[in-house]
Amino acid sequence: MIDTYRHKGLRKKLVEDIRSKGIRDEDVLAAIEKIPRHLFLDSSFVEFAYQDKPFPIGSGQTISQPYTVAFQTELLEVKKGDKVLEIGTGSGYQACVLIEMGARVFSVERHHALFVRTKELLARLQYSPRLFYGDGYKGLPAFEPFDKVLVTAAAPTIPEALKQQLKPGGMLVVPVGKGQTQTMKRLTKKEEDIFIEEDFGYFRFVPMLHDKAR
Ligand code: SAH
């Protein structure tokens, strides 16, 4: 768990890179500057950790590209104390970004091996989101309602349960689409069953799958 000056220097460059691509939220940029992303990848890939690229994390999954993490987080307009549900824990990196921004994070992962590995890693890094092994299509009914919900896998359509589990005034950010690329959508819940829907361009995510996997 080593974080050197070289890593810190590479992170500063990464932050300038994603700033130049249009990310403006200083809290998001500060979180990315702080979190040692190289520790979320296998140690043999340290040189890739601070390029603005997605990367395989095992179990056929990927850690999202830093720009995409920043973009989704910015759309979510995270405020200190927000109760945030993330679908697709993956490496845990996005959950740590949300924690650095002061959110209380609940995150669900359907892949058991990944869930176990990430739980151990985050404990070692002393980040403590509430992590759940389960099917994100169902949300977390025992812990609703949430201020914000963030889906980090491609949903074929907007999952109903996640809309329901939002507080009035809450926001859901989700990449939606059945093909190779998805449209980034933000839903703002005005009141029960009334949502404003906005689109924010095209992205590419691994698919959101049904049910749990070993
Ligand atoms: N947020 C992650 C990147 C996630 S990649 C990070 O910061 O690293 C998408 C993740 O969603 C994968 O780990 C995949 O296993 C998970 N996933 C896919 N379908 C899911 C579902 N129905 N419920 C929960 N997790 C799901």
mmCIF file of C-alpha atoms and ligand atoms in Angstrom:
data_model
loop_
_atom_site.group_PDB
_atom_site.id
_atom_site.type_symbol
_atom_site.label_atom_id
_atom_site.label_comp_id
_atom_site.label_asym_id
_atom_site.label_seq_id
_atom_site.Cartn_x
_atom_site.Cartn_y
_atom_site.Cartn_z
ATOM 1 C CA MET A 1 0.000 0.000 0.000
ATOM 2 C CA ILE A 2 2.682 2.455 -1.049
ATOM 3 C CA ASP A 3 1.891 5.918 -2.399
ATOM 4 C CA THR A 4 5.008 7.752 -3.549
ATOM 5 C CA TYR A 5 5.754 11.314 -4.730
ATOM 6 C CA ARG A 6 5.884 9.884 -8.231
ATOM 7 C CA HIS A 7 2.310 8.608 -7.863
ATOM 8 C CA LYS A 8 1.200 11.964 -6.462
ATOM 9 C CA GLY A 9 2.854 13.764 -9.378
ATOM 10 C CA LEU A 10 1.126 11.487 -11.885
ATOM 11 C CA ARG A 11 -2.200 12.184 -10.164
ATOM 12 C CA LYS A 12 -1.713 15.938 -10.488
ATOM 13 C CA LYS A 13 -1.176 15.462 -14.225
ATOM 14 C CA LEU A 14 -4.266 13.254 -14.457
ATOM 15 C CA VAL A 15 -6.328 15.937 -12.723
ATOM 16 C CA GLU A 16 -5.071 18.586 -15.192
ATOM 17 C CA ASP A 17 -5.941 16.220 -18.034
ATOM 18 C CA ILE A 18 -9.552 15.701 -16.940
ATOM 19 C CA ARG A 19 -9.899 19.387 -16.032
ATOM 20 C CA SER A 20 -8.899 20.214 -19.617
ATOM 21 C CA LYS A 21 -11.599 17.796 -20.819
ATOM 22 C CA GLY A 22 -14.220 19.921 -19.075
ATOM 23 C CA ILE A 23 -14.621 18.763 -15.460
ATOM 24 C CA ARG A 24 -15.237 21.844 -13.291
ATOM 25 C CA ASP A 25 -16.309 20.542 -9.871
ATOM 26 C CA GLU A 26 -13.283 21.255 -7.656
ATOM 27 C CA ASP A 27 -14.426 18.751 -5.030
ATOM 28 C CA VAL A 28 -14.428 15.974 -7.643
ATOM 29 C CA LEU A 29 -10.960 17.001 -8.861
ATOM 30 C CA ALA A 30 -9.629 17.157 -5.279
ATOM 31 C CA ALA A 31 -10.937 13.633 -4.598
ATOM 32 C CA ILE A 32 -9.204 12.289 -7.704
ATOM 33 C CA GLU A 33 -5.986 14.055 -6.731
ATOM 34 C CA LYS A 34 -6.136 12.455 -3.300
ATOM 35 C CA ILE A 35 -7.079 8.807 -3.988
ATOM 36 C CA PRO A 36 -4.216 6.428 -4.905
ATOM 37 C CA ARG A 37 -5.889 4.896 -7.993
ATOM 38 C CA HIS A 38 -2.864 2.647 -8.629
ATOM 39 C CA LEU A 39 -3.819 0.622 -5.554
ATOM 40 C CA PHE A 40 -7.139 -0.315 -7.209
ATOM 41 C CA LEU A 41 -5.315 -2.014 -10.104
ATOM 42 C CA ASP A 42 -2.997 -5.016 -9.977
ATOM 43 C CA SER A 43 0.444 -3.835 -8.878
ATOM 44 C CA SER A 44 1.992 -4.897 -12.182
ATOM 45 C CA PHE A 45 -0.017 -2.184 -13.961
ATOM 46 C CA VAL A 46 1.070 0.854 -11.970
ATOM 47 C CA GLU A 47 2.117 2.756 -15.092
ATOM 48 C CA PHE A 48 -1.455 2.574 -16.451
ATOM 49 C CA ALA A 49 -3.150 3.811 -13.300
ATOM 50 C CA TYR A 50 -2.794 7.509 -14.059
ATOM 51 C CA GLN A 51 -3.693 7.475 -17.716
ATOM 52 C CA ASP A 52 -7.230 8.595 -18.432
ATOM 53 C CA LYS A 53 -8.317 5.094 -19.462
ATOM 54 C CA PRO A 54 -10.546 2.303 -18.188
ATOM 55 C CA PHE A 55 -8.723 -0.838 -17.066
ATOM 56 C CA PRO A 56 -9.541 -4.533 -16.421
ATOM 57 C CA ILE A 57 -9.898 -5.398 -12.715
ATOM 58 C CA GLY A 58 -10.536 -9.151 -13.007
ATOM 59 C CA SER A 59 -13.792 -11.138 -13.144
ATOM 60 C CA GLY A 60 -14.319 -9.642 -16.633
ATOM 61 C CA GLN A 61 -14.959 -6.180 -15.167
ATOM 62 C CA THR A 62 -13.320 -2.776 -15.523
ATOM 63 C CA ILE A 63 -12.496 0.226 -13.380
ATOM 64 C CA SER A 64 -14.108 3.169 -15.205
ATOM 65 C CA GLN A 65 -12.009 5.794 -16.977
ATOM 66 C CA PRO A 66 -11.180 8.654 -14.552
ATOM 67 C CA TYR A 67 -12.942 11.184 -16.811
ATOM 68 C CA THR A 68 -16.105 9.067 -16.717
ATOM 69 C CA VAL A 69 -15.927 8.757 -12.914
ATOM 70 C CA ALA A 70 -15.501 12.536 -12.679
ATOM 71 C CA PHE A 71 -18.301 13.223 -15.175
ATOM 72 C CA GLN A 72 -20.837 10.993 -13.412
ATOM 73 C CA THR A 73 -19.856 12.354 -9.997
ATOM 74 C CA GLU A 74 -20.189 15.948 -11.204
ATOM 75 C CA LEU A 75 -23.674 15.212 -12.589
ATOM 76 C CA LEU A 76 -24.687 13.828 -9.216
ATOM 77 C CA GLU A 77 -24.025 17.206 -7.496
ATOM 78 C CA VAL A 78 -22.836 15.483 -4.326
ATOM 79 C CA LYS A 79 -23.205 17.429 -1.095
ATOM 80 C CA LYS A 80 -21.666 16.622 2.287
ATOM 81 C CA GLY A 81 -23.848 14.166 4.146
ATOM 82 C CA ASP A 82 -25.703 12.953 1.021
ATOM 83 C CA LYS A 83 -26.809 9.344 1.291
ATOM 84 C CA VAL A 84 -25.676 7.804 -1.998
ATOM 85 C CA LEU A 85 -26.439 4.391 -3.488
ATOM 86 C CA GLU A 86 -23.926 3.120 -6.047
ATOM 87 C CA ILE A 87 -24.755 0.160 -8.301
ATOM 88 C CA GLY A 88 -21.630 -1.718 -9.436
ATOM 89 C CA THR A 89 -18.936 -1.440 -6.742
ATOM 90 C CA GLY A 90 -16.289 -2.953 -9.035
ATOM 91 C CA SER A 91 -12.856 -1.892 -7.785
ATOM 92 C CA GLY A 92 -14.368 0.448 -5.179
ATOM 93 C CA TYR A 93 -12.684 3.507 -6.677
ATOM 94 C CA GLN A 94 -15.890 5.408 -7.448
ATOM 95 C CA ALA A 95 -17.181 4.694 -3.933
ATOM 96 C CA CYS A 96 -14.000 6.248 -2.499
ATOM 97 C CA VAL A 97 -14.448 9.363 -4.663
ATOM 98 C CA LEU A 98 -17.948 9.766 -3.220
ATOM 99 C CA ILE A 99 -16.663 9.270 0.332
ATOM 100 C CA GLU A 100 -13.967 11.908 -0.189
ATOM 101 C CA MET A 101 -16.763 14.295 -1.175
ATOM 102 C CA GLY A 102 -18.463 13.704 2.144
ATOM 103 C CA ALA A 103 -21.169 11.279 1.018
ATOM 104 C CA ARG A 104 -22.428 8.317 3.026
ATOM 105 C CA VAL A 105 -22.021 5.528 0.509
ATOM 106 C CA PHE A 106 -23.968 2.291 0.042
ATOM 107 C CA SER A 107 -22.671 0.211 -2.859
ATOM 108 C CA VAL A 108 -23.951 -3.024 -4.414
ATOM 109 C CA GLU A 109 -21.926 -5.539 -6.458
ATOM 110 C CA ARG A 110 -23.371 -8.670 -8.098
ATOM 111 C CA HIS A 111 -20.049 -10.455 -8.552
ATOM 112 C CA HIS A 112 -19.097 -12.297 -5.396
ATOM 113 C CA ALA A 113 -15.341 -12.612 -5.975
ATOM 114 C CA LEU A 114 -15.099 -8.904 -6.750
ATOM 115 C CA PHE A 115 -17.257 -8.001 -3.760
ATOM 116 C CA VAL A 116 -14.943 -9.922 -1.411
ATOM 117 C CA ARG A 117 -11.740 -8.572 -2.938
ATOM 118 C CA THR A 118 -12.927 -4.962 -2.878
ATOM 119 C CA LYS A 119 -14.216 -5.222 0.684
ATOM 120 C CA GLU A 120 -10.732 -6.302 1.798
ATOM 121 C CA LEU A 121 -8.962 -3.606 -0.221
ATOM 122 C CA LEU A 122 -11.146 -0.769 1.056
ATOM 123 C CA ALA A 123 -10.703 -1.919 4.646
ATOM 124 C CA ARG A 124 -6.924 -1.805 4.163
ATOM 125 C CA LEU A 125 -7.200 1.688 2.676
ATOM 126 C CA GLN A 126 -9.453 2.694 5.579
ATOM 127 C CA TYR A 127 -12.405 3.684 3.440
ATOM 128 C CA SER A 128 -15.663 2.403 4.801
ATOM 129 C CA PRO A 129 -18.625 2.496 2.453
ATOM 130 C CA ARG A 130 -21.390 -0.006 3.278
ATOM 131 C CA LEU A 131 -20.811 -2.783 0.738
ATOM 132 C CA PHE A 132 -23.477 -5.287 -0.322
ATOM 133 C CA TYR A 133 -23.402 -8.421 -2.435
ATOM 134 C CA GLY A 134 -26.622 -8.384 -4.420
ATOM 135 C CA ASP A 135 -28.546 -7.518 -7.561
ATOM 136 C CA GLY A 136 -28.468 -3.779 -8.147
ATOM 137 C CA TYR A 137 -31.699 -3.868 -10.176
ATOM 138 C CA LYS A 138 -33.445 -4.233 -6.827
ATOM 139 C CA GLY A 139 -31.615 -1.318 -5.191
ATOM 140 C CA LEU A 140 -31.421 -1.539 -1.399
ATOM 141 C CA PRO A 141 -35.028 -1.488 -0.136
ATOM 142 C CA ALA A 142 -33.895 -1.903 3.481
ATOM 143 C CA PHE A 143 -31.938 1.371 3.340
ATOM 144 C CA GLU A 144 -34.069 3.640 1.149
ATOM 145 C CA PRO A 145 -34.632 6.496 0.520
ATOM 146 C CA PHE A 146 -31.423 7.896 -0.988
ATOM 147 C CA ASP A 147 -30.454 11.465 -1.898
ATOM 148 C CA LYS A 148 -28.585 10.210 -4.934
ATOM 149 C CA VAL A 149 -28.261 6.982 -6.933
ATOM 150 C CA LEU A 150 -25.339 6.304 -9.281
ATOM 151 C CA VAL A 151 -25.310 3.357 -11.694
ATOM 152 C CA THR A 152 -21.852 2.455 -13.034
ATOM 153 C CA ALA A 153 -22.915 -0.318 -15.441
ATOM 154 C CA ALA A 154 -24.957 -0.035 -18.650
ATOM 155 C CA ALA A 155 -28.667 -0.430 -17.896
ATOM 156 C CA PRO A 156 -30.869 -1.543 -20.834
ATOM 157 C CA THR A 157 -33.658 0.637 -19.417
ATOM 158 C CA ILE A 158 -33.919 2.799 -16.282
ATOM 159 C CA PRO A 159 -34.451 0.423 -13.334
ATOM 160 C CA GLU A 160 -37.810 1.189 -11.670
ATOM 161 C CA ALA A 161 -36.717 0.229 -8.146
ATOM 162 C CA LEU A 162 -33.921 2.805 -8.254
ATOM 163 C CA LYS A 163 -36.363 5.575 -9.196
ATOM 164 C CA GLN A 164 -38.631 4.591 -6.346
ATOM 165 C CA GLN A 165 -35.823 4.532 -3.775
ATOM 166 C CA LEU A 166 -34.933 8.212 -4.387
ATOM 167 C CA LYS A 167 -36.016 10.989 -2.038
ATOM 168 C CA PRO A 168 -38.060 13.824 -3.561
ATOM 169 C CA GLY A 169 -35.430 16.263 -4.898
ATOM 170 C CA GLY A 170 -33.034 13.346 -5.360
ATOM 171 C CA MET A 171 -31.071 12.469 -8.499
ATOM 172 C CA LEU A 172 -30.326 9.266 -10.393
ATOM 173 C CA VAL A 173 -27.391 9.160 -12.833
ATOM 174 C CA VAL A 174 -27.400 6.123 -15.131
ATOM 175 C CA PRO A 175 -25.938 5.145 -18.525
ATOM 176 C CA VAL A 176 -28.858 3.722 -20.531
ATOM 177 C CA GLY A 177 -28.760 1.666 -23.703
ATOM 178 C CA LYS A 178 -28.755 -1.851 -25.070
ATOM 179 C CA GLY A 179 -25.973 -1.456 -27.678
ATOM 180 C CA GLN A 180 -22.228 -0.757 -27.615
ATOM 181 C CA THR A 181 -22.728 2.783 -26.306
ATOM 182 C CA GLN A 182 -25.123 4.245 -23.787
ATOM 183 C CA THR A 183 -26.679 7.656 -23.204
ATOM 184 C CA MET A 184 -25.774 9.213 -19.860
ATOM 185 C CA LYS A 185 -29.047 10.167 -18.219
ATOM 186 C CA ARG A 186 -29.856 12.181 -15.128
ATOM 187 C CA LEU A 187 -33.283 11.920 -13.556
ATOM 188 C CA THR A 188 -34.338 14.430 -10.928
ATOM 189 C CA LYS A 189 -37.273 13.378 -8.781
ATOM 190 C CA LYS A 190 -39.635 16.316 -8.354
ATOM 191 C CA GLU A 191 -42.226 14.421 -6.378
ATOM 192 C CA GLU A 192 -43.532 10.852 -6.280
ATOM 193 C CA ASP A 193 -43.635 9.570 -9.915
ATOM 194 C CA ILE A 194 -42.633 12.939 -11.421
ATOM 195 C CA PHE A 195 -39.132 13.068 -12.904
ATOM 196 C CA ILE A 196 -37.155 15.487 -15.050
ATOM 197 C CA GLU A 197 -34.948 13.581 -17.490
ATOM 198 C CA GLU A 198 -31.779 15.043 -19.067
ATOM 199 C CA ASP A 199 -29.237 13.509 -21.488
ATOM 200 C CA PHE A 200 -25.471 14.072 -21.337
ATOM 201 C CA GLY A 201 -23.817 12.365 -24.296
ATOM 202 C CA TYR A 202 -22.553 8.886 -25.044
ATOM 203 C CA PHE A 203 -20.410 6.554 -22.943
ATOM 204 C CA ARG A 204 -19.387 2.921 -22.935
ATOM 205 C CA PHE A 205 -19.937 0.731 -19.866
ATOM 206 C CA VAL A 206 -19.903 -3.002 -19.109
ATOM 207 C CA PRO A 207 -23.495 -4.324 -19.015
ATOM 208 C CA MET A 208 -25.678 -4.282 -15.931
ATOM 209 C CA LEU A 209 -26.624 -7.960 -15.588
ATOM 210 C CA HIS A 210 -29.493 -9.604 -13.756
ATOM 211 C CA ASP A 211 -29.069 -11.679 -10.599
ATOM 212 C CA LYS A 212 -25.980 -12.445 -8.604
ATOM 213 C CA ALA A 213 -22.861 -14.277 -9.775
ATOM 214 C CA ARG A 214 -20.194 -16.252 -7.953
HETATM 215 N N1 SAH B 1 -17.796 1.665 -10.082
HETATM 216 C C1 SAH B 1 -16.745 0.727 -10.446
HETATM 217 C C2 SAH B 1 -16.740 0.347 -11.916
HETATM 218 C C3 SAH B 1 -17.791 -0.580 -12.173
HETATM 219 S S1 SAH B 1 -17.747 -1.615 -13.580
HETATM 220 C C4 SAH B 1 -15.369 1.216 -10.053
HETATM 221 O O1 SAH B 1 -15.256 2.335 -9.551
HETATM 222 O O2 SAH B 1 -14.419 0.462 -10.233
HETATM 223 C C5 SAH B 1 -19.423 -2.180 -13.376
HETATM 224 C C6 SAH B 1 -19.650 -3.092 -12.201
HETATM 225 O O3 SAH B 1 -21.049 -3.343 -12.125
HETATM 226 C C7 SAH B 1 -18.990 -4.462 -12.354
HETATM 227 O O4 SAH B 1 -18.207 -4.722 -11.221
HETATM 228 C C8 SAH B 1 -20.167 -5.430 -12.455
HETATM 229 O O5 SAH B 1 -19.919 -6.699 -11.872
HETATM 230 C C9 SAH B 1 -21.245 -4.673 -11.698
HETATM 231 N N2 SAH B 1 -22.628 -5.046 -12.011
HETATM 232 C C10 SAH B 1 -23.169 -5.400 -13.211
HETATM 233 N N3 SAH B 1 -24.488 -5.659 -13.073
HETATM 234 C C11 SAH B 1 -24.800 -5.456 -11.760
HETATM 235 C C12 SAH B 1 -25.989 -5.567 -10.995
HETATM 236 N N4 SAH B 1 -27.168 -5.947 -11.521
HETATM 237 N N5 SAH B 1 -25.928 -5.281 -9.663
HETATM 238 C C13 SAH B 1 -24.759 -4.896 -9.078
HETATM 239 N N6 SAH B 1 -23.596 -4.797 -9.760
HETATM 240 C C14 SAH B 1 -23.608 -5.063 -11.076
#
